[in-house]
mmCIF file of C-alpha atoms in Angstrom:
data_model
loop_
_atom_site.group_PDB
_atom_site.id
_atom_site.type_symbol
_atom_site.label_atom_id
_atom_site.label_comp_id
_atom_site.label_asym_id
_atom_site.label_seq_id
_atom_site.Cartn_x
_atom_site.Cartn_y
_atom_site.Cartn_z
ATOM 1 C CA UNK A 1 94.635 207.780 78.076
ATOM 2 C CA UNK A 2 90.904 207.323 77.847
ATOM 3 C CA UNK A 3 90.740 205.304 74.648
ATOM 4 C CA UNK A 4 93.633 202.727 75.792
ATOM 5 C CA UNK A 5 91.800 202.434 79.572
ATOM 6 C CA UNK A 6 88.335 201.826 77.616
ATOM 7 C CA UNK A 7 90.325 198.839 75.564
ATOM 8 C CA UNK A 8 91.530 197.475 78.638
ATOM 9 C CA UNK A 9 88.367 197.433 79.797
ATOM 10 C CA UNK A 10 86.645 195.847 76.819
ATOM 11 C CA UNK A 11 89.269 193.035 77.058
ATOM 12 C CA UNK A 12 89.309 192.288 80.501
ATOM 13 C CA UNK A 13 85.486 191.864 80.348
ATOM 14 C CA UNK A 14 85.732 189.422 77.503
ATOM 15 C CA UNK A 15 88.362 187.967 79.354
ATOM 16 C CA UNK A 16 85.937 186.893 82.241
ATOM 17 C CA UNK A 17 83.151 186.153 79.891
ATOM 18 C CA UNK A 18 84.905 183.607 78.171
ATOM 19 C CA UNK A 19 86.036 182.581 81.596
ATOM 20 C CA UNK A 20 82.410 181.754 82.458
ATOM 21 C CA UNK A 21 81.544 180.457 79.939
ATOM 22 C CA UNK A 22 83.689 177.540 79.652
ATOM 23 C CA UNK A 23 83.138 177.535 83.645
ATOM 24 C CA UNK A 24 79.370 176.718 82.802
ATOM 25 C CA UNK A 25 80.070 174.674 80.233
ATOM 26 C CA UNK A 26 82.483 171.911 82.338
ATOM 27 C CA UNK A 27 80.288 172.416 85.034
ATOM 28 C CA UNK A 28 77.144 170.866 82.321
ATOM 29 C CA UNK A 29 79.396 168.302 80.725
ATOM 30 C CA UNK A 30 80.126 166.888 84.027
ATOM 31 C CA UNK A 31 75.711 166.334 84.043
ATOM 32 C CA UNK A 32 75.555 164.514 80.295
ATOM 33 C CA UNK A 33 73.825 161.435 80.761
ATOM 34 C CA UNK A 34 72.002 162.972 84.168
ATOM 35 C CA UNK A 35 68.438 163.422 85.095
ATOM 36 C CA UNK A 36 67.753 167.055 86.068
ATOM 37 C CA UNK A 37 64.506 169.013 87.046
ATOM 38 C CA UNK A 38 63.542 172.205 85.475
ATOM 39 C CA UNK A 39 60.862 174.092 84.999
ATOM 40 C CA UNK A 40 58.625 174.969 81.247
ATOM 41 C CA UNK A 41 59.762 178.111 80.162
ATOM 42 C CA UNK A 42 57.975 178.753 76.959
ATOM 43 C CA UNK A 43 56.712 177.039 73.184
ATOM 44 C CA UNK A 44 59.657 177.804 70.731
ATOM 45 C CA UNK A 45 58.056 176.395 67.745
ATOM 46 C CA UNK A 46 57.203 172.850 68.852
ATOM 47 C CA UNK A 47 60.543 172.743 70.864
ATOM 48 C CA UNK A 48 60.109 173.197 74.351
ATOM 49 C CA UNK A 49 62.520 175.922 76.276
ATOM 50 C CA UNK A 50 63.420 174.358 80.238
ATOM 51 C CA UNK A 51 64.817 176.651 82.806
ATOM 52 C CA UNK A 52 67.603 174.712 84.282
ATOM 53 C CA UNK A 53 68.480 177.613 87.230
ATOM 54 C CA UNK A 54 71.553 180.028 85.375
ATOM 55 C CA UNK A 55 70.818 178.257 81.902
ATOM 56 C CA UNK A 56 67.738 177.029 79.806
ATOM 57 C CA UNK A 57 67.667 173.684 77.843
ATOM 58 C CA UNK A 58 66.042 172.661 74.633
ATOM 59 C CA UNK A 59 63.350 170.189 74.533
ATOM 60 C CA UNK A 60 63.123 169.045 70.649
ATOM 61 C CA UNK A 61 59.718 167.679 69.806
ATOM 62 C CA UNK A 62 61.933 164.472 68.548
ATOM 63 C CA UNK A 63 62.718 163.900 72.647
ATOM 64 C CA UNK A 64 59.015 164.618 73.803
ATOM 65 C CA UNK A 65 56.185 161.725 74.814
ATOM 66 C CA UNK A 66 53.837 161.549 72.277
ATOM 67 C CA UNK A 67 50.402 163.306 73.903
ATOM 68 C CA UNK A 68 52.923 165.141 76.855
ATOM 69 C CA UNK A 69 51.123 169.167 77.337
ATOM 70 C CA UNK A 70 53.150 171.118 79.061
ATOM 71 C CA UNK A 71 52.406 174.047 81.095
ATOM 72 C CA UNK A 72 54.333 177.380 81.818
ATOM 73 C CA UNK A 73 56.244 177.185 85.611
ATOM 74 C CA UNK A 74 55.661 173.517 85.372
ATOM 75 C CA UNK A 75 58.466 171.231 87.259
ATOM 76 C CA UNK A 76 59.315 168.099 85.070
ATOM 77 C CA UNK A 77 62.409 166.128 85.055
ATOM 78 C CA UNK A 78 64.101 165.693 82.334
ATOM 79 C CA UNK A 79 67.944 163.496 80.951
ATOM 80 C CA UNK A 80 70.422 165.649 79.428
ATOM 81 C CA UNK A 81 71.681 164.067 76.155
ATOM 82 C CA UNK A 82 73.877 166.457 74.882
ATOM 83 C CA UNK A 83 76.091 169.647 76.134
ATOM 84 C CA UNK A 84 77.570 171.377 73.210
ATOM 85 C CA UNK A 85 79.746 175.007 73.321
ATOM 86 C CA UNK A 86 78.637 177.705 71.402
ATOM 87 C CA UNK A 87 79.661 181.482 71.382
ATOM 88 C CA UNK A 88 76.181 182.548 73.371
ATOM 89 C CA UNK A 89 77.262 179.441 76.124
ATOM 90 C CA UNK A 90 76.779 176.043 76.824
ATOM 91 C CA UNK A 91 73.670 174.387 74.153
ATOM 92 C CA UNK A 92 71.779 171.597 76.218
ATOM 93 C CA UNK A 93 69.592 169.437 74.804
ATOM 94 C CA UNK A 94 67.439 167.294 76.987
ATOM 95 C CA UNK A 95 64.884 164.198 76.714
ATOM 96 C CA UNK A 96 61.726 162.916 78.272
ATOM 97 C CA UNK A 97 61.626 159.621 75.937
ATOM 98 C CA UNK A 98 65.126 158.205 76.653
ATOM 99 C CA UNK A 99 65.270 154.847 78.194
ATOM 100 C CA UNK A 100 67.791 155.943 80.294
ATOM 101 C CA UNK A 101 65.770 158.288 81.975
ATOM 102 C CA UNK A 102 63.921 155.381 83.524
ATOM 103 C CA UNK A 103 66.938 154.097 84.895
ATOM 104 C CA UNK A 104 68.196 157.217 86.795
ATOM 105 C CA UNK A 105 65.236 157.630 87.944
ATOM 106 C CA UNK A 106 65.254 154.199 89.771
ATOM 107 C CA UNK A 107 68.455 154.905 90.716
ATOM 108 C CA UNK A 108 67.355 157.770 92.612
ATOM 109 C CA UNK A 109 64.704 156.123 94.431
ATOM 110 C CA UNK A 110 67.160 153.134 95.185
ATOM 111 C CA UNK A 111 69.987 154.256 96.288
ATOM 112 C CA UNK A 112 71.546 151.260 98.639
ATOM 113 C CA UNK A 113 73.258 150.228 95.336
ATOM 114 C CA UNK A 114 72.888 146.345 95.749
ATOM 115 C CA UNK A 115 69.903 146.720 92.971
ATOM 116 C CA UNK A 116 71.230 146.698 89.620
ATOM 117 C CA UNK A 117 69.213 147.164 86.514
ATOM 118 C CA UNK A 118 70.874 145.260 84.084
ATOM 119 C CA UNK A 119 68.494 146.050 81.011
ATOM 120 C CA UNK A 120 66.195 147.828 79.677
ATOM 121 C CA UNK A 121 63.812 148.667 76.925
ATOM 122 C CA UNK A 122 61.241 151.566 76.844
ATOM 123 C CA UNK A 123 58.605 152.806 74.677
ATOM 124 C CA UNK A 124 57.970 156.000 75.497
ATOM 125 C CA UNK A 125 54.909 157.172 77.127
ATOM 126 C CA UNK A 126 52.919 153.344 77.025
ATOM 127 C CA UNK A 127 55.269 151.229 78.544
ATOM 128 C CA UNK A 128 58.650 150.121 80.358
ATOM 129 C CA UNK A 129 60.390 146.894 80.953
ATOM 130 C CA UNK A 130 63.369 146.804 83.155
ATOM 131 C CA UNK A 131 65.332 143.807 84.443
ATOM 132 C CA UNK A 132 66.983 143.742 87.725
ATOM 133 C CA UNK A 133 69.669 142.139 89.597
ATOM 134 C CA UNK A 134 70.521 141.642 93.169
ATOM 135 C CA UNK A 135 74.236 142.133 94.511
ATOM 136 C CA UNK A 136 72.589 140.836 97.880
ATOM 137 C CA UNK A 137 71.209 137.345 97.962
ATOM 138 C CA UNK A 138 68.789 138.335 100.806
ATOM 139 C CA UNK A 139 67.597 141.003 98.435
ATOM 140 C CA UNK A 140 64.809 141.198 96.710
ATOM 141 C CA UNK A 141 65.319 143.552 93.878
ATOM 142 C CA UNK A 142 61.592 143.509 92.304
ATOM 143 C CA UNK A 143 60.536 144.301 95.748
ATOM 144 C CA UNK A 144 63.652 146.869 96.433
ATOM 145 C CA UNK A 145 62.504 148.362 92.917
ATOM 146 C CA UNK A 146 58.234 148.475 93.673
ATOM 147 C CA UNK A 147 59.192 149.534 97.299
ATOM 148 C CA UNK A 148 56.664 149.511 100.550
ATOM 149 C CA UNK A 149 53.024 149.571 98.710
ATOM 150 C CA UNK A 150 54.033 150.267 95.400
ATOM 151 C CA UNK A 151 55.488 153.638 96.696
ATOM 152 C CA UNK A 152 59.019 153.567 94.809
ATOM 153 C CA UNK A 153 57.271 152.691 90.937
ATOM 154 C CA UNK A 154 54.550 154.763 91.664
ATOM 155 C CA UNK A 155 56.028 158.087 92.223
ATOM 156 C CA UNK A 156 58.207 157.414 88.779
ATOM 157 C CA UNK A 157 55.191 156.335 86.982
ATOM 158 C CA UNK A 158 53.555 159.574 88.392
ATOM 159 C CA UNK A 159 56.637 161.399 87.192
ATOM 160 C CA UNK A 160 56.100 159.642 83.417
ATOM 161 C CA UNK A 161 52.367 160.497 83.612
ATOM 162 C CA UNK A 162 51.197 157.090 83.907
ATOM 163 C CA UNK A 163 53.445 155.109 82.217
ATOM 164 C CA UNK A 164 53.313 151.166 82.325
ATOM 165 C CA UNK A 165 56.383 150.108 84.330
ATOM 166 C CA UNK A 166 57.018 145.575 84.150
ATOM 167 C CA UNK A 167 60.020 144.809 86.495
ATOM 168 C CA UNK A 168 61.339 141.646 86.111
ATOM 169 C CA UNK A 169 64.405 139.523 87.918
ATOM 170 C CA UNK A 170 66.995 139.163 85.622
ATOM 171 C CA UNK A 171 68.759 135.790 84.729
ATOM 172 C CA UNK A 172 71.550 134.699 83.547
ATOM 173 C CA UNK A 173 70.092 131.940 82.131
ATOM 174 C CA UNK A 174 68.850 132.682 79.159
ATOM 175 C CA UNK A 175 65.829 130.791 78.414
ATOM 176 C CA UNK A 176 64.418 132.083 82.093
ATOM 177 C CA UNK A 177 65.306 135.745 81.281
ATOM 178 C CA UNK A 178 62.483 135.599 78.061
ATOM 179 C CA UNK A 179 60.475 133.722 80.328
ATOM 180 C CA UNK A 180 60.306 136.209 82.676
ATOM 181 C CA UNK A 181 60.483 139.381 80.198
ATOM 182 C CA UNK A 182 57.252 137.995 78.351
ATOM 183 C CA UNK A 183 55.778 138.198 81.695
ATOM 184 C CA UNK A 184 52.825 138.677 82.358
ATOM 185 C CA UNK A 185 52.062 135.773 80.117
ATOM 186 C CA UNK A 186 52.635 132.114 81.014
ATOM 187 C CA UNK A 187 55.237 130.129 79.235
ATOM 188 C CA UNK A 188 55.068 126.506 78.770
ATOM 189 C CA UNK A 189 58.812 125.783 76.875
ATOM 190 C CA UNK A 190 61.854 128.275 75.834
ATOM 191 C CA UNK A 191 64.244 126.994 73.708
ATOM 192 C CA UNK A 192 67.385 129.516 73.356
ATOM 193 C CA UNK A 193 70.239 129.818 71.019
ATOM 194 C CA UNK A 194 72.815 131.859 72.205
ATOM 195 C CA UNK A 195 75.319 131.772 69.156
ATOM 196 C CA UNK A 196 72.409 132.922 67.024
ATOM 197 C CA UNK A 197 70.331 135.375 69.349
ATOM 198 C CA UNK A 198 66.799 133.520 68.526
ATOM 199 C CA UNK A 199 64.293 131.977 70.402
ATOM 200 C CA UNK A 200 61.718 129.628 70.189
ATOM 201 C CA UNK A 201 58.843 130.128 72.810
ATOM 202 C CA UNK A 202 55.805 128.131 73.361
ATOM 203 C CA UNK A 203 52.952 129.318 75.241
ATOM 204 C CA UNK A 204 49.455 127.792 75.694
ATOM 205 C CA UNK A 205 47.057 128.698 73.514
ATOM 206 C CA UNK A 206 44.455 131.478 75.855
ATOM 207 C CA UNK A 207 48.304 133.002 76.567
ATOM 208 C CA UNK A 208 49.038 133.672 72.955
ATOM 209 C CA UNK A 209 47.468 137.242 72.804
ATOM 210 C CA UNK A 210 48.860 138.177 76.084
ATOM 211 C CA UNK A 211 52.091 136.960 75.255
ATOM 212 C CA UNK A 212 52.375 139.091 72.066
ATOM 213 C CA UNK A 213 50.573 141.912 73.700
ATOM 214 C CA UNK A 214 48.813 144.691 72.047
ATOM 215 C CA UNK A 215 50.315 145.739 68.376
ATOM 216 C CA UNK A 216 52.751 143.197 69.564
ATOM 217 C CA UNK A 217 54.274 145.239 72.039
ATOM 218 C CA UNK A 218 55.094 142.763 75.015
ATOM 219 C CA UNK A 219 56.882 140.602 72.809
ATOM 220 C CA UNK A 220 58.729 143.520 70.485
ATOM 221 C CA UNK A 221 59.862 145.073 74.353
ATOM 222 C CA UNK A 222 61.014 141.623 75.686
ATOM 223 C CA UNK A 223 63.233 141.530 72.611
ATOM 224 C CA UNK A 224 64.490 144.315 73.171
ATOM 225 C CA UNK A 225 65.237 143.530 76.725
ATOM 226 C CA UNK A 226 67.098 140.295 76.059
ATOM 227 C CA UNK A 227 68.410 140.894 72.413
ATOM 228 C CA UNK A 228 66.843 137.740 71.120
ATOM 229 C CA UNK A 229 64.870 137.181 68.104
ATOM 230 C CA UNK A 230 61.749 135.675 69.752
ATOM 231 C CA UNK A 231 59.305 133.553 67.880
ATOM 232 C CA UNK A 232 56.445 132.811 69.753
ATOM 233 C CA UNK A 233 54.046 129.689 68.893
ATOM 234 C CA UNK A 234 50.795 128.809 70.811
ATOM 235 C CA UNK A 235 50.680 125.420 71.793
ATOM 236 C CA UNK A 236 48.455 124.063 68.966
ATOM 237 C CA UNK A 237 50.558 125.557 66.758
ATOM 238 C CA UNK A 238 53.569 123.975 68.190
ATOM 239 C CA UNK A 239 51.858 120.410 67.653
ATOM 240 C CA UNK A 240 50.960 121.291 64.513
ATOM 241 C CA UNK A 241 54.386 121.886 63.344
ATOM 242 C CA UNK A 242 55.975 118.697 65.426
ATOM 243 C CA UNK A 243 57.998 121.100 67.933
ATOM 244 C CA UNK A 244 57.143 119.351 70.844
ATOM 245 C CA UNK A 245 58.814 116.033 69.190
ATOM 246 C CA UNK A 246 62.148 117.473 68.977
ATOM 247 C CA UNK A 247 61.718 118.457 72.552
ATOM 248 C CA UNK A 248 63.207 115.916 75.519
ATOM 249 C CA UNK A 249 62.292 116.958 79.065
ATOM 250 C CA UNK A 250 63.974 114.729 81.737
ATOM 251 C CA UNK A 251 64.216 115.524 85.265
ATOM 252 C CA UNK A 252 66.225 118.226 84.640
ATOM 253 C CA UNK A 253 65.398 119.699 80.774
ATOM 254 C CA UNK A 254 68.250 120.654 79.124
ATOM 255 C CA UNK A 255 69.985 124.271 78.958
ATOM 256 C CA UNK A 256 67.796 126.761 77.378
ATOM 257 C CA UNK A 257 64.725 124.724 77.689
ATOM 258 C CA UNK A 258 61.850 124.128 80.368
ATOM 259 C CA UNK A 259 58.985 122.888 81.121
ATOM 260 C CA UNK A 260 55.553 124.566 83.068
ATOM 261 C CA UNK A 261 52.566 122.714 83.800
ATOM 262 C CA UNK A 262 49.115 125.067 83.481
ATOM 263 C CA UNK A 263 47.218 123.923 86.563
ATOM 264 C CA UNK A 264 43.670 124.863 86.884
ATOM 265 C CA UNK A 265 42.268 127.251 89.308
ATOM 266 C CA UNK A 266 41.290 126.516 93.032
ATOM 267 C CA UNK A 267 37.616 126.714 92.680
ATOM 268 C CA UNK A 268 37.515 124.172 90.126
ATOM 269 C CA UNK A 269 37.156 126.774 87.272
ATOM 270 C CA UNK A 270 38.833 125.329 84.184
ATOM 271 C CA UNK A 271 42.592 126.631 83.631
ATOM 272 C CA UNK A 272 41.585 128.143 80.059
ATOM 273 C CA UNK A 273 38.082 129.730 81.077
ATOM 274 C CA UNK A 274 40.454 131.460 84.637
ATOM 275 C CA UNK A 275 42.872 132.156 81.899
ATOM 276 C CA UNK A 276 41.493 133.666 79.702
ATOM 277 C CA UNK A 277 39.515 136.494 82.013
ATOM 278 C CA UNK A 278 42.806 137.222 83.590
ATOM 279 C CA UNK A 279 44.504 137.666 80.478
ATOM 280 C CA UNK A 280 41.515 140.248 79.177
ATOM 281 C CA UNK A 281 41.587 142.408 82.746
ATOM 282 C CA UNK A 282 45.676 142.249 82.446
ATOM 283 C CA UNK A 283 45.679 143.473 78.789
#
């Protein structure tokens, strides 16, 4: 009869909805933790709706750069944090502020897969530091990472909107890794503890600023990056408090300490005055 055929019907169809929809939804779950590219939809609120082809994704203002305008139609890539069911289908929510984000997307742009980025730490929207590794001793990674003229880190930087992006060779050691993570600043001594996580990290006194950065944040990212409590003294300061007495250089310092000589420049300019002009056009 009619009414049983129209059941039928009815049932069948939510048969094959429910069919697609947990389709779409192993399909997304397969992408978690993926970097996608979609395109601005619309304002919901302060949310942002992204058209990822057969299904749009969320945008929370939480996830969003700080100062980031979006415009309608506009392609931006984006990392999918979450896929969660619901009856209407699959619920993505997506990020532009994750740190991993940064990594996929140097993954993309590296893809021989002897560079490894074995940390990283991000704030969103001023500045990145990654560390990198080599699988290949006859490659560089920074360079593998920076690519021919700066092309690889500037098209991700471009992609981030101008971003600040420090790549640094990572070290096992670990007195050289928060020498090079403080980077660009000069370091005269590092002394590590590894049972306790701290640090103790002299620089010279024109480094200091540098060294902490502005608001503090090349030394709060380099923690972050080697997940050591760093304490960094200038070198007056380091005097002052008898720090260099407990120290014993030889020939070959000791593990988790080291020791840099500032020279001055070539042209005879004194190390501090060369110093100190680099360290304002740097900052």
């Amino acid at each position: 009869g009619r009414i049983a055929t129209q059941n039928a019907k009815n049932v069948i169809l939510q048969k094959i909805r429910e069919e697609s929809r947990k389709s779409q939804l192993s399909e997304w779950q397969c992408k978690e933790k993926e970097v996608v590219t979609g395109i601005v939809q619309r304002y919901i609120g302060r949310n942002v709706s992204v058209d990822l082809g057969k299904i749009d994704a969320i945008l929370p203002e939480a996830e969003q750069v700080k100062g980031e305008v979006f415009q309608r139609t506009e392609r931006i890539k984006v990392y999918i944090l979450e896929v969660k069911d619901s009856p209407k289908g699959p619920r993505i929510s997506v990020s532009r502020t994750h740190p991993d984000l940064v990594r996929r997307l140097f993954e993309a742009e590296v893809r021989d897969g002897t560079v490894e980025i074995r940390a990283i730490a991000r704030e969103a929207g001023s500045r990145t530091k990654i560390a990198v590794s080599s699988t290949d001793p006859n490659v560089d990674p920074v360079g593998a990472c920076v690519g021919l003229n700066g092309a690889r880190v500037n098209a991700i930087v471009n992609e981030l909107r101008g971003e600040k992006i420090d790549i640094i060779n990572w070290d096992d050691n670990p007195a050289f890794l928060i020498e090079n993570a403080l980077s660009p600043a000069k370091v005269i001594s590092v002394v590590a503890d590894e049972d306790e996580k701290e640090a103790q990290v002299i620089v010279p006194d024109y480094q200091l600023s540098l060294a902490i950065g502005k608001e503090g944040q090349n030394a709060r990212l380099a923690a972050r990056l080697t997940t050591y409590k760093i304490d960094i003294k200038s070198e007056t300061q380091a005097r002052e408090l008898g720090l260099f007495d407990d120290m014993d250089f030889g020939e070959e310092g000791f593990e988790g300490e080291y020791e840099k000589d500032v020279e001055p420049a070539e042209d005879g300019t004194p190390a501090e005055e060369t110093s100190e002009t680099q360290a304002e056009t740097e900052e």
